[in-house]
Amino acid sequence: MRVIHHPILGDLPEVRQVKIWVDGKEIAARKGEPIAAAIAANGTKIHRYTTRREEPRGVFCGIGQCTDCVMVVNGVPNVRTCITPVTEGMTVETQHGAGRGGR
Amino acid sequence: MSQVINSRGYPSQQELRNAPGYPSQERLEKGPVVAIECIEEIPCNPCEQACPQHAITIGTPITNCPHLDEDKCIGCGLCVSQCPGLAIFLIDLTHSQGSASVAFPYEYLPLPKEGQTVCAVNRAGEPVCSGTVVRVQNPKRNDRTPVVTVAVPCKYATQVRGILRSRR
Amino acid sequence: MREVDLAVVGAGPAGLTAAIEGAKRGCSTVVLDMNPHPGGQLIKQIHKFFGSREHRAGTRGIEIADTLFHEAESTGVEVMVRAEVYAIHDSTLEVAQTFGEDSPILPSKEATTSHSRSLSIVARRIVLAMGGAENALNFPGWTLPGVMGAGAAQTMINLWRVLPGERILMVGAGNVGLIVSYQLMQAGGEVVAVIEATPRIGGYGVHAAKISRAGVPILTSHTIVGASGESRVERAVIAKVDPSWRIVPGSEEELEVDTICIAVGLRPNARLASLAGCKLHYSPSLGGWVPIHNSRMETTVPRIYIAGDLSGVEEASTALEEGRLAGICAAASLSKERAGDPEEIKAIEQRLLSLRSGPFCQRRQDAKQELIGIAETQCPK
Ligand SMILES: Cc1cc2nc3c(=O)[nH]c(=O)nc-3n(C[C@H](O)[C@H](O)[C@H](O)COP(=O)(O)OP(=O)(O)OC[C@H]3O[C@@H](n4cnc5c(N)ncnc54)[C@H](O)[C@@H]3O)c2cc1C
Ligand code: SF4
Ligand code: SF4
Ligand code: FES
C-alpha cells in the first residue's frame, strides 16, 4: 500500500511512472524506487522459494545484506530487489531455488 | 531510575508529582502552565532553548531532567511543539467555567477540526471523556508538529493527554 | 587507481563530519557509501531528534542529513554513493560502484557508460564509519515473508513510501522499536502491540509514552513464540516469560497480524574493520564486538580510525562528536605538528563526557574507558 498522505513528509510527489513485468503481470512503479518497494506496493510479499524445502522468503533487511529478497531480474537470478532500482520494461520473476524463475 | 514508566510505558501520577518539570496544584489553578512529562535522565535539551521566558532549565550535564520554574512560565505554549519527545503539555484549568483546556502535539493525519467533538484519551490511550477541539495550530515554526487544544471537564485535565485517532 | 589523503567509509553523521574536518584541514577527502543517498541512518529518521541543541537536536533527522551533506560538499569533500567498500588491505580500499537513475549525485567524471565499475583508492588515512547492523531473532516462522527488520520497515515507509503491512507486531521496546512503531502509525499502519522480553522498556520513556497514548500496549516480560500463515505471516503467538526466561504456561495469546518487525538491537557493523585487520573487543554496553580504539579514535591498525555506531552503538550526537575527533586526529597525523589543536580536542571530549552521563549512558562511558585502556597496550604509539 502506498503512503499517499503523510503528516511529516507531505503528499507523495508525482514522479514518472515506470512499467515493469512481475511474473508476467504489468505493474506501475515509481521511477527510482527499488523493485522491492514497487512489488510491496502491489501487495506481493513472496520474492522467492528456497532450494530444498521450497519455503517462501520476502524482504528482511531492506539494505542488501541478507539476500532473502533476491529474484530473477531480466533473466538474471539472485538480484537483490531491495537495492536494485526499477527500469522501464524490466522483467521480474519469483525465484525458485538457485535460479529458476516463474510462478 | 523511575520504575513505573519503565514497565508500562508512561509515568504514574506519583512519578510526575515528584518530577522537576511538573507544576504544583496551586500553580495549575492560577492559569495556563506547562506540564513537562520527561522524568528520566536522558541526553536531551531542546526545551531549554525553546522557552523565551527561560522557565525551563537543564544545564550540565545534558542528562539532567528539565526543571520548570513555574512562576516564570506564562503559559504561551511555544515549547510544546519543540520537544522531540512530544512530552510537554499546556494545561489551563481556567479555560472557562467548569472546563479546562489541554494542548498536546499531534503528528497524525487526519488532523481534527476546530469545534469538532472528540474522544479524549489518557496516557494509556484509554477513552476518558468527550472534549471539544478549541484550536489546531501548525505554524511554520512548529516544523510539522501540529498542536491540538481540547476543552474537557476540569476534573479530567490531569489525565487527558491526547485524542482517539480516527482511522484513515 | 586514485590517491587521496583521507578516505572515509560510510556517509552517516560520523563519516560526514570526519570528512568535513579532514577537508577543512586541507586533506583531499573522499567519502564512500553503498547507499544511493548520503546520510546513513538519518535519511529515514523523520522524527525530531533528541539530543543536544549543539548537535541540531529538535531538528528532524532527514534535515540533519541534508545539512551535513551540503556542508561536506562545500568544504570540498567528494561523496561517492552506491559505492560499497568490500575490502581494505594496507592503504588500499577496494570499491564496487553501481550507477542508478535515482542517485541524487551524478557519478563523477570518470564514470563509464557501463552500469557498474570497480576501483581502488589508495588513502594515506582511513576513517571507518559503517554504523550498526540490526540483530536478528530466531523463532518458529521467522523466515516467513512479513517478518522483517524494523530498519527495513522504516526504510519502506519513510524512504519509499510503501506500508509493508497493515497490522503490525513490534518485537523489542528499545528506542528503535518505539520510534519505528510511532512512524508506522504515522504512515497509516496499526501497531497491535510492542513486546519486550525483559521486564523493562529499554528505550526512553518519552518515546514509549508517545505510542502508549496512541493506544498501543507495550507488553514487558513477553516474547514471541512463533509466527504462522499460508506462505506469509497471518498470525503471531506471544506469551509471558518468567524471570528465568521460561514461557509461563497458559499465557499464550494469538494476535492477528500481517507483519512482524524485529527491533532487538543493533551491533557495530565491524566486518570490514575486522577484515582490514583491526582487533575487536566484546563489549555488551556498546552492542557487541567493537574495534579497539584509543582516545584519538585510532584502531590497532596504524592509519585506520573509526567513529560513530561502528565504535559502539550510541546516538547521532555522539557519532557527530566522534566523527569530528577522528577527522581532526587523522588530518593532524598527516601534518607537521601531528597533534590536533588540544583545546579543540578537549572541548569534544568534554561534550562526549556530558552525553555519556545519566542512567542510560554512563555505562557507555565506562565501556569506552575500558576500550581505550585496552588500546593503550595494543594501538600504535
Ligand atoms: C529508528 C532510529 C531512531 C534514532 N533516533 C535517534 C535520535 O532521535 N537521536 C539520535 O541522536 N540518534 C538517533 N538514532 C541513532 C543514530 O541514527 C545513529 O546513532 C547514527 O546515525 C550513527 O551514525 P554513523 O555515522 O555512525 O552510522 P550510520 O548513520 O549507520 O551510517 C553508516 C553508513 O555506512 C554505510 N556503509 C556501511 N558499510 C559500508 C561499506 N562496506 N561500504 C560503503 N558504505 C558502507 C551505510 O550505507 C551507512 O550509510 C536513531 C537510530 C534509529 C535506527
Ligand atoms: S509555555 Fe511558554 S513560558 Fe511556559 S515554559 Fe513553555 S515556552 Fe516557556
Ligand atoms: S526537549 Fe523534551 S524530551 Fe528533550 S529533555 Fe526537554 S522535555 Fe525532555
Ligand atoms: S532484504 Fe535483505 S538483501 Fe534485500
XYZ file of C-alpha atoms and ligand atoms in Angstrom:
725
model
C 0.000 0.000 0.000
C 1.372 3.399 -0.983
C 1.576 6.055 1.688
C -0.074 8.904 -0.230
C -0.643 11.397 2.591
C 1.829 11.781 5.410
C 1.799 14.184 8.371
C 5.535 14.873 8.177
C 6.584 14.031 4.638
C 3.535 15.614 2.991
C 1.736 14.257 -0.041
C 3.554 11.762 -2.218
C 5.145 13.805 -5.007
C 4.309 12.906 -8.572
C 7.155 11.226 -10.413
C 7.461 9.485 -13.722
C 5.855 6.056 -13.837
C 7.871 3.080 -14.957
C 6.227 -0.129 -16.197
C 7.698 -3.410 -15.056
C 6.552 -7.004 -15.562
C 6.272 -9.129 -12.437
C 5.649 -12.821 -13.137
C 4.075 -11.814 -16.410
C 1.807 -9.139 -14.943
C 2.383 -5.483 -15.756
C 2.622 -3.185 -12.733
C 3.269 0.523 -12.396
C 6.339 1.518 -10.409
C 7.729 4.893 -9.421
C 10.905 5.981 -11.155
C 13.929 5.431 -8.943
C 12.336 3.136 -6.381
C 13.778 -0.325 -5.703
C 11.978 -3.338 -7.158
C 11.025 -4.499 -3.660
C 9.105 -1.263 -2.988
C 7.234 -1.496 -6.280
C 6.081 -5.027 -5.652
C 5.263 -4.389 -1.986
C 3.057 -1.512 -3.108
C 1.217 -4.112 -5.173
C 0.751 -6.329 -2.145
C 3.267 -9.023 -3.099
C 5.317 -10.419 -0.225
C 6.894 -13.570 -1.620
C 10.092 -12.971 -3.541
C 11.493 -16.451 -3.799
C 11.293 -20.071 -2.665
C 14.285 -21.801 -1.087
C 16.087 -24.604 -2.890
C 15.397 -27.719 -0.921
C 12.323 -27.072 1.132
C 10.636 -24.621 -1.236
C 9.991 -22.229 1.644
C 8.823 -18.710 0.784
C 11.031 -15.712 1.541
C 10.469 -11.955 1.423
C 12.195 -8.704 2.319
C 14.045 -8.984 5.605
C 16.889 -6.473 5.964
C 15.947 -3.994 3.235
C 19.560 -2.878 2.806
C 21.157 -5.516 0.624
C 22.698 -7.680 3.306
C 20.556 -10.790 3.824
C 19.746 -11.860 0.205
C 16.265 -13.013 1.257
C 14.700 -10.724 -1.338
C 16.509 -11.980 -4.437
C 14.523 -12.544 -7.628
C 15.204 -13.216 -11.291
C 15.527 -9.814 -12.936
C 15.771 -9.541 -16.715
C 16.680 -13.211 -16.702
C 19.474 -12.815 -14.162
C 18.954 -14.735 -10.916
C 19.950 -13.628 -7.387
C 19.334 -9.921 -7.876
C 18.786 -8.154 -4.531
C 15.478 -6.399 -5.193
C 15.646 -4.172 -2.112
C 18.574 -2.210 -3.534
C 18.055 -2.548 -7.286
C 16.063 0.278 -8.840
C 13.314 -0.387 -11.368
C 13.878 0.449 -15.018
C 11.351 0.703 -17.838
C 10.253 -2.661 -19.197
C 12.180 -4.693 -16.624
C 11.013 -8.275 -16.105
C 10.957 -9.612 -12.563
C 10.198 -13.222 -11.676
C 9.722 -15.099 -8.416
C 12.891 -17.131 -7.962
C 12.837 -20.857 -7.270
C 15.942 -22.245 -5.638
C 19.176 -21.002 -7.077
C 17.858 -19.500 -10.232
C 14.741 -20.804 -11.960
C 12.193 -18.009 -12.470
C 8.407 -18.045 -12.839
C 5.437 -18.819 -10.619
C 15.680 5.312 37.973
C 11.925 5.533 37.734
C 10.071 2.275 37.928
C 6.536 2.595 36.594
C 7.421 4.310 33.342
C 9.848 1.509 32.579
C 7.379 -1.292 32.877
C 4.234 0.117 31.345
C 5.232 2.938 29.031
C 4.018 6.090 30.741
C 4.678 7.779 34.077
C 2.415 7.439 37.115
C 0.849 10.479 38.807
C 3.245 9.882 41.673
C 6.301 9.944 39.397
C 5.036 13.111 37.748
C 4.379 14.917 41.016
C 7.969 14.259 42.022
C 9.378 15.426 38.683
C 11.019 18.863 38.498
C 9.114 19.724 35.326
C 5.626 19.237 36.713
C 3.745 22.261 38.104
C 2.162 22.369 41.562
C -1.596 22.229 42.051
C -1.577 25.886 43.198
C 0.188 26.978 40.039
C -2.162 24.921 37.855
C -5.135 26.650 39.421
C -3.742 30.087 38.615
C -3.965 29.606 34.850
C -2.099 28.258 31.805
C 1.153 26.467 32.561
C 3.077 23.548 31.066
C 3.487 20.059 32.444
C 6.820 18.611 31.313
C 6.412 14.853 31.429
C 10.059 13.981 30.891
C 11.215 12.253 34.034
C 14.250 10.213 33.032
C 17.785 11.467 32.792
C 18.164 11.345 29.011
C 20.719 13.286 26.951
C 18.384 15.928 25.519
C 17.800 19.666 25.864
C 15.912 21.491 23.060
C 13.153 22.503 25.536
C 15.604 24.696 27.428
C 16.144 26.995 24.473
C 12.528 26.868 23.307
C 11.244 28.981 26.194
C 11.648 32.740 25.705
C 10.885 33.273 29.424
C 13.764 30.992 30.471
C 11.335 28.976 32.558
C 12.934 25.636 31.602
C 16.435 24.705 32.762
C 18.571 21.655 32.088
C 22.142 22.904 32.370
C 25.040 20.469 32.542
C 25.238 17.581 32.255
C 22.728 17.440 29.473
C 21.212 14.368 31.096
C 19.637 16.454 33.868
C 15.835 16.366 33.882
C 14.154 19.559 32.686
C 13.277 21.837 35.591
C 10.287 24.142 35.301
C 10.276 27.482 37.081
C 6.510 27.621 37.363
C 6.411 31.298 38.279
C 8.285 32.260 35.141
C 6.079 30.191 32.829
C 3.422 32.408 31.259
C 1.679 29.543 29.503
C 2.412 30.782 25.989
C 2.760 27.196 24.744
C 5.738 27.907 22.487
C 7.729 24.992 23.892
C 5.065 22.326 23.230
C 5.961 21.709 19.591
C 9.714 21.985 20.145
C 10.202 18.930 22.344
C 11.321 15.921 20.271
C 9.903 13.625 22.944
C 6.451 15.215 22.496
C 6.415 15.306 26.281
C 5.252 18.856 27.026
C 1.568 19.652 27.566
C -0.065 23.021 28.151
C -2.797 22.902 30.761
C -5.260 25.702 31.520
C -7.629 24.992 34.379
C -9.143 28.462 33.944
C -10.183 27.895 30.313
C -13.863 28.566 31.066
C -16.405 27.919 33.774
C -16.017 24.244 34.644
C -13.841 23.302 31.747
C -10.106 23.160 31.295
C -8.031 23.026 28.151
C -5.175 20.667 27.388
C -2.836 21.250 24.446
C -0.681 18.443 23.076
C 1.429 17.729 19.983
C -0.384 15.611 17.409
C 1.592 14.357 14.411
C -1.048 12.200 12.733
C -3.476 12.523 9.861
C -6.262 13.445 9.602
C -5.999 16.455 11.908
C -9.133 17.199 13.929
C -11.059 20.382 13.129
C -11.840 23.276 15.439
C -15.201 22.817 17.108
C -15.187 19.062 16.498
C -16.265 16.764 19.314
C -13.539 14.223 20.019
C -12.919 11.341 22.379
C -10.198 12.435 24.809
C -7.785 9.736 25.961
C -5.390 9.368 28.872
C -1.697 8.433 28.891
C -2.579 4.803 28.201
C -4.702 5.746 25.213
C -7.913 4.834 27.044
C -11.026 6.969 26.472
C -11.657 9.329 29.395
C -14.362 11.756 28.344
C -15.522 13.670 25.334
C -13.959 17.001 24.529
C -14.204 19.856 22.065
C -11.356 20.914 19.849
C -10.541 24.540 20.654
C -7.589 25.100 18.347
C -5.347 23.315 15.871
C -2.093 25.195 15.361
C 0.596 24.316 12.889
C 2.617 27.421 12.019
C 5.945 27.089 10.231
C 7.941 27.356 13.447
C 6.333 24.111 14.675
C 8.167 22.314 11.859
C 5.237 19.990 11.145
C 4.341 19.245 14.734
C 0.719 20.427 14.980
C -0.524 21.351 18.452
C -4.145 20.478 19.233
C -6.013 22.103 22.142
C -9.103 20.386 23.525
C -11.543 21.566 26.181
C -12.517 18.919 28.736
C -14.203 18.971 32.151
C -11.728 20.349 34.742
C -11.509 17.128 36.699
C -10.006 15.327 33.688
C -7.311 17.884 32.868
C -4.528 15.970 34.590
C -5.486 12.753 32.798
C -6.235 13.783 29.224
C -3.121 13.641 27.019
C -4.475 13.038 23.545
C -7.452 12.089 21.442
C -8.598 8.890 19.832
C -7.242 8.763 16.322
C -9.773 8.352 13.566
C -8.807 5.597 11.142
C -7.861 6.815 7.718
C 43.587 3.874 -9.056
C 43.037 7.057 -7.086
C 45.194 8.573 -4.394
C 43.751 10.676 -1.591
C 44.849 11.939 1.814
C 41.716 10.739 3.567
C 39.154 8.092 2.624
C 36.043 7.740 4.775
C 33.809 4.666 4.597
C 30.171 5.469 5.415
C 28.341 8.753 4.828
C 26.360 8.773 8.064
C 26.754 11.577 10.604
C 30.090 10.179 11.824
C 31.630 9.729 8.369
C 30.445 13.064 7.024
C 31.774 15.063 9.984
C 35.093 13.227 9.877
C 35.374 14.110 6.181
C 34.416 17.744 6.784
C 37.107 18.133 9.467
C 39.680 16.450 7.225
C 38.847 18.612 4.207
C 38.858 21.777 6.339
C 42.453 20.947 7.252
C 43.492 20.653 3.647
C 43.199 16.905 3.109
C 41.944 15.677 -0.230
C 38.973 13.699 1.030
C 36.553 11.156 -0.396
C 33.571 9.528 1.330
C 32.222 6.203 0.068
C 28.739 4.915 0.857
C 26.894 1.918 -0.543
C 23.514 3.650 -0.250
C 22.068 5.754 -3.072
C 21.535 8.615 -0.591
C 24.145 10.078 1.769
C 23.191 10.458 5.447
C 23.308 6.927 6.884
C 20.534 6.216 9.374
C 19.457 9.855 9.233
C 17.791 9.592 5.834
C 14.870 7.621 7.236
C 14.612 9.344 10.610
C 11.675 11.685 10.095
C 11.256 12.479 13.796
C 12.757 15.433 15.603
C 15.988 14.195 17.115
C 16.507 14.146 20.805
C 19.988 15.141 21.859
C 21.715 18.429 22.399
C 20.997 21.675 20.595
C 24.630 21.916 19.503
C 24.000 18.727 17.554
C 20.850 20.096 15.977
C 18.504 18.164 18.250
C 14.933 19.258 17.755
C 15.586 19.113 14.010
C 14.315 16.155 12.022
C 16.952 13.553 11.129
C 16.313 13.912 7.400
C 17.185 17.592 7.564
C 20.347 16.975 9.582
C 21.439 14.624 6.781
C 20.855 17.326 4.150
C 22.753 19.962 6.102
C 25.725 17.679 6.681
C 25.875 16.617 3.060
C 25.847 20.197 1.838
C 28.469 21.206 4.355
C 30.634 18.322 3.150
C 30.253 19.345 -0.477
C 31.026 22.978 0.258
C 34.215 22.101 2.106
C 35.382 20.179 -0.956
C 34.644 16.622 0.135
C 33.830 14.223 -2.675
C 30.899 11.987 -1.713
C 30.512 8.812 -3.779
C 27.237 6.940 -3.387
C 26.310 3.371 -4.378
C 29.961 2.704 -3.656
C 30.477 -0.350 -1.488
C 33.886 -0.906 0.051
C 34.379 -4.667 0.084
C 37.980 -4.973 1.155
C 40.811 -2.964 2.674
C 44.415 -4.049 2.604
C 47.140 -1.763 3.823
C 46.242 1.633 2.401
C 44.067 0.400 -0.445
C 40.283 0.333 -0.436
C 38.517 -1.876 -2.979
C 35.265 -0.306 -4.095
C 32.377 -1.595 -6.208
C 30.250 1.234 -7.526
C 26.951 0.988 -9.406
C 25.032 3.818 -11.006
C 21.319 4.325 -10.749
C 18.982 6.960 -12.087
C 17.749 7.721 -8.596
C 21.086 8.760 -7.223
C 20.964 12.396 -6.136
C 24.584 12.790 -7.162
C 25.710 12.006 -10.633
C 28.661 9.691 -10.950
C 31.915 11.577 -11.073
C 33.836 12.409 -14.219
C 35.409 9.015 -14.703
C 32.075 7.273 -14.860
C 31.859 4.939 -17.768
C 28.705 4.095 -19.663
C 28.539 0.680 -18.045
C 26.270 0.188 -15.057
C 28.989 -0.567 -12.582
C 32.687 -0.291 -12.085
C 35.242 -1.310 -9.562
C 38.011 0.953 -8.427
C 40.853 1.042 -5.960
C 41.534 4.012 -3.764
C 44.847 4.452 -2.015
C 44.468 6.599 1.074
C 47.069 7.959 3.468
C 44.497 7.875 6.272
C 41.228 5.927 6.543
C 38.225 6.622 8.765
C 35.765 3.747 9.087
C 32.191 4.818 9.921
C 29.985 1.959 8.743
C 27.449 2.372 11.551
C 25.490 -0.504 13.049
C 23.716 -3.611 11.763
C 20.402 -4.954 13.051
C 20.404 -8.092 15.169
C 18.156 -10.952 14.039
C 15.901 -13.114 16.194
C 15.075 -16.769 15.594
C 11.656 -18.208 16.386
C 9.430 -20.698 14.564
C 8.224 -18.942 11.429
C 10.841 -16.189 11.478
C 11.673 -16.719 7.803
C 8.082 -16.197 6.608
C 7.542 -13.237 4.310
C 6.160 -10.470 6.523
C 8.818 -10.861 9.218
C 11.336 -8.068 8.732
C 13.837 -5.896 10.500
C 12.426 -2.689 11.963
C 15.003 -0.832 9.872
C 13.657 -2.413 6.672
C 10.119 -1.368 7.582
C 11.317 2.152 8.352
C 13.101 2.396 5.003
C 9.946 1.178 3.245
C 7.605 3.733 4.819
C 9.791 6.800 5.042
C 12.059 6.500 2.036
C 9.957 4.535 -0.431
C 6.551 5.463 0.955
C 5.154 1.937 0.966
C 3.443 0.466 4.027
C 4.698 -3.138 4.289
C 1.619 -4.297 6.225
C -1.461 -3.036 7.989
C -1.455 -4.853 11.326
C 1.967 -4.940 12.865
C 3.577 -6.604 15.869
C 6.780 -4.930 17.021
C 9.283 -7.139 18.836
C 11.579 -5.076 21.048
C 10.926 -1.936 23.090
C 14.238 -0.149 22.709
C 14.292 3.276 21.075
C 14.277 1.762 17.591
C 11.202 -0.391 18.292
C 9.363 2.529 19.895
C 10.230 5.086 17.218
C 9.547 2.792 14.269
C 6.183 1.839 15.838
C 5.289 5.504 16.017
C 6.315 6.077 12.418
C 4.357 3.041 11.201
C 1.259 4.655 12.720
C 2.095 7.982 11.092
C 2.226 6.114 7.770
C -1.273 4.744 8.414
C -0.469 1.304 9.867
C -1.871 -0.177 13.034
C 0.590 -1.388 15.652
C -1.180 -4.172 17.522
C 1.410 -4.391 20.316
C 5.038 -3.865 21.191
C 6.503 -6.778 23.113
C 9.697 -6.837 25.149
C 11.226 -9.952 26.699
C 12.907 -8.154 29.592
C 10.827 -6.763 32.455
C 11.599 -3.192 31.410
C 11.246 -0.929 28.434
C 14.739 -0.248 27.126
C 14.027 2.918 25.161
C 13.326 6.371 26.515
C 10.114 6.921 28.453
C 9.114 9.856 26.261
C 9.090 7.634 23.159
C 7.154 4.921 24.992
C 4.610 7.477 26.253
C 4.017 8.711 22.713
C 2.814 5.322 21.492
C 1.078 4.439 24.772
C -1.267 7.374 24.449
C -1.937 6.294 20.873
C -3.348 3.147 22.438
C -0.512 0.718 21.669
C 0.066 -1.741 24.517
C 3.719 -2.215 25.459
C 3.954 -5.675 26.958
C 7.105 -6.241 29.002
C 8.185 -9.772 30.008
C 6.607 -11.017 26.774
C 8.215 -12.962 23.985
C 7.226 -14.180 20.548
C 6.515 -17.902 20.479
C 6.027 -18.173 16.753
C 4.636 -16.808 13.521
C 2.463 -18.734 11.124
C 0.411 -18.377 7.978
C -0.031 -19.687 4.475
C 3.190 -18.553 2.716
C 3.218 -15.297 4.691
C 2.614 -14.014 8.198
C -1.046 -14.215 9.185
C -0.745 -14.516 12.932
C 1.721 -14.430 15.788
C 1.634 -16.153 19.133
C 3.101 -14.250 22.070
C 3.463 -15.331 25.697
C 4.634 -14.106 29.076
C 8.071 -15.095 30.299
C 9.138 -15.517 33.908
C 12.333 -14.022 35.339
C 14.336 -17.026 34.139
C 13.068 -16.537 30.563
C 10.730 -19.533 30.636
C 7.350 -19.204 28.974
C 4.561 -19.027 31.546
C 2.267 -21.947 30.666
C -1.177 -20.890 29.580
C -0.155 -17.285 28.915
C -0.019 -17.740 25.138
C -2.060 -15.298 23.146
C -2.721 -15.269 19.410
C -2.583 -11.973 17.521
C -3.858 -11.477 14.020
C -1.063 -9.580 12.276
C 0.344 -9.439 8.753
C 3.740 -8.028 9.667
C 6.221 -8.697 12.453
C 9.029 -6.194 12.893
C 12.180 -7.181 14.746
C 13.902 -4.474 16.781
C 16.175 -6.363 19.123
C 19.159 -4.089 18.948
C 21.990 -3.008 16.719
C 25.558 -4.197 16.792
C 28.627 -2.442 15.399
C 28.945 -3.257 11.702
C 32.523 -4.384 12.236
C 33.069 -6.940 9.453
C 35.098 -4.696 7.166
C 37.166 -3.375 10.073
C 37.952 -6.900 11.096
C 38.897 -7.811 7.507
C 41.220 -4.817 7.500
C 42.977 -6.323 10.493
C 41.548 -4.203 13.325
C 41.420 -6.094 16.608
C 37.974 -6.328 18.191
C 36.795 -6.435 21.779
C 33.450 -7.744 23.033
C 31.522 -5.053 24.874
C 27.825 -5.647 25.642
C 27.209 -1.972 26.533
C 28.475 -0.949 23.100
C 26.403 -3.531 21.230
C 28.820 -6.418 20.723
C 32.203 -6.785 19.022
C 33.783 -3.344 18.660
C 37.065 -2.402 17.014
C 39.510 -1.385 19.737
C 40.453 2.279 19.504
C 42.440 4.789 21.514
C 41.376 8.239 22.683
C 42.262 9.622 19.242
C 39.890 7.100 17.600
C 42.787 5.219 16.002
C 42.404 1.425 15.785
C 45.034 -1.258 16.294
C 45.936 -0.829 12.612
C 48.050 2.290 12.158
C 46.400 4.946 9.982
C 42.896 3.466 10.329
C 40.477 5.456 12.521
C 36.860 4.734 13.450
C 33.841 6.738 14.607
C 30.111 6.542 15.283
C 27.989 3.447 15.828
C 30.813 1.269 14.500
C 32.860 2.173 17.551
C 29.914 1.403 19.859
C 26.190 1.769 19.137
C 25.109 5.129 20.532
C 23.411 8.173 19.082
C 23.760 10.768 16.376
C 25.109 13.357 18.836
C 27.956 11.086 19.875
C 28.529 9.993 16.257
C 28.994 13.633 15.232
C 31.497 14.294 18.022
C 33.449 11.109 17.384
C 33.489 11.827 13.665
C 34.875 15.277 14.379
C 37.535 13.801 16.661
C 38.547 11.123 14.150
C 38.723 13.668 11.321
C 40.823 16.097 13.347
C 43.236 13.425 14.577
C 43.602 11.739 11.182
C 44.312 15.078 9.482
C 46.686 16.179 12.237
C 48.717 12.991 11.944
C 49.454 13.986 8.337
C 50.604 17.457 9.274
C 53.877 18.622 10.794
C 52.626 19.251 14.323
C 50.835 15.846 14.391
C 48.642 16.554 17.439
C 45.360 18.337 16.731
C 44.536 21.608 18.463
C 44.484 20.444 22.117
C 41.797 22.983 23.098
C 39.505 21.733 20.377
C 40.039 18.084 21.283
C 39.457 18.801 24.941
C 36.148 20.509 24.154
C 34.980 17.494 22.146
C 35.957 15.146 24.957
C 34.011 17.296 27.416
C 30.895 17.169 25.257
C 31.199 13.396 24.849
C 31.539 13.009 28.604
C 28.384 15.016 29.159
C 26.470 12.970 26.560
C 27.609 9.778 28.261
C 26.284 10.515 31.712
C 22.988 9.625 33.365
C 21.424 6.216 33.945
C 21.066 5.384 30.245
C 24.500 6.422 29.039
C 27.005 6.173 31.898
C 27.727 2.514 31.122
C 28.847 3.536 27.638
C 31.351 5.924 29.143
C 32.677 3.082 31.286
C 32.843 0.745 28.285
C 34.662 3.383 26.207
C 37.162 3.888 29.016
C 37.762 0.137 29.079
C 38.292 0.081 25.312
C 40.757 2.949 25.460
C 42.558 1.185 28.305
C 42.982 -1.927 26.162
C 44.132 0.248 23.269
C 46.953 1.707 25.355
C 48.615 -1.674 25.180
C 47.667 -2.576 21.598
C 47.457 0.543 19.449
C 50.392 2.107 17.635
C 52.064 4.889 19.614
C 14.934 4.229 14.457
C 16.140 5.040 14.918
C 15.933 6.254 15.563
C 17.007 7.037 16.001
N 16.756 8.217 16.633
C 17.790 8.983 17.078
C 17.557 10.233 17.714
O 16.411 10.681 17.871
N 18.643 10.941 18.164
C 19.905 10.475 17.998
O 20.840 11.156 18.402
N 20.153 9.310 17.382
C 19.117 8.547 16.920
N 19.372 7.346 16.289
C 20.753 6.869 16.188
C 21.509 7.472 15.041
O 20.746 7.406 13.843
C 22.815 6.718 14.860
O 23.479 6.633 16.083
C 23.739 7.420 13.875
O 23.124 7.503 12.613
C 25.072 6.693 13.749
O 25.847 7.337 12.782
P 27.017 6.643 11.987
O 27.536 7.666 11.071
O 27.926 6.003 12.938
O 26.346 5.436 11.171
P 25.145 5.350 10.127
O 24.265 6.514 10.213
O 24.542 4.000 10.335
O 25.873 5.375 8.703
C 26.689 4.322 8.245
C 26.788 4.369 6.755
O 27.808 3.479 6.318
C 27.438 2.881 5.108
N 28.188 1.637 4.934
C 28.217 0.544 5.731
N 29.062 -0.383 5.246
C 29.601 0.119 4.119
C 30.540 -0.359 3.168
N 31.124 -1.552 3.294
N 30.857 0.428 2.116
C 30.275 1.634 1.966
N 29.388 2.148 2.841
C 29.048 1.402 3.905
C 25.955 2.670 5.262
O 25.328 2.590 3.993
C 25.531 3.929 6.036
O 25.096 4.951 5.177
C 18.318 6.566 15.810
C 18.535 5.341 15.137
C 17.472 4.584 14.678
C 17.715 3.268 13.959
S 4.610 27.697 27.960
Fe 5.836 29.432 27.233
S 6.598 30.342 29.115
Fe 5.861 28.326 29.691
S 7.679 27.028 29.569
Fe 6.662 26.883 27.581
S 7.636 28.451 26.336
Fe 8.144 28.887 28.464
S 13.144 18.523 24.838
Fe 11.505 17.180 25.600
S 12.422 15.122 25.651
Fe 14.114 16.600 25.487
S 14.701 16.986 27.629
Fe 13.228 18.593 27.067
S 11.253 17.755 27.721
Fe 12.689 16.028 27.679
S 16.016 -7.731 2.011
Fe 17.976 -8.330 2.669
S 19.114 -8.217 0.786
Fe 17.186 -7.430 0.222
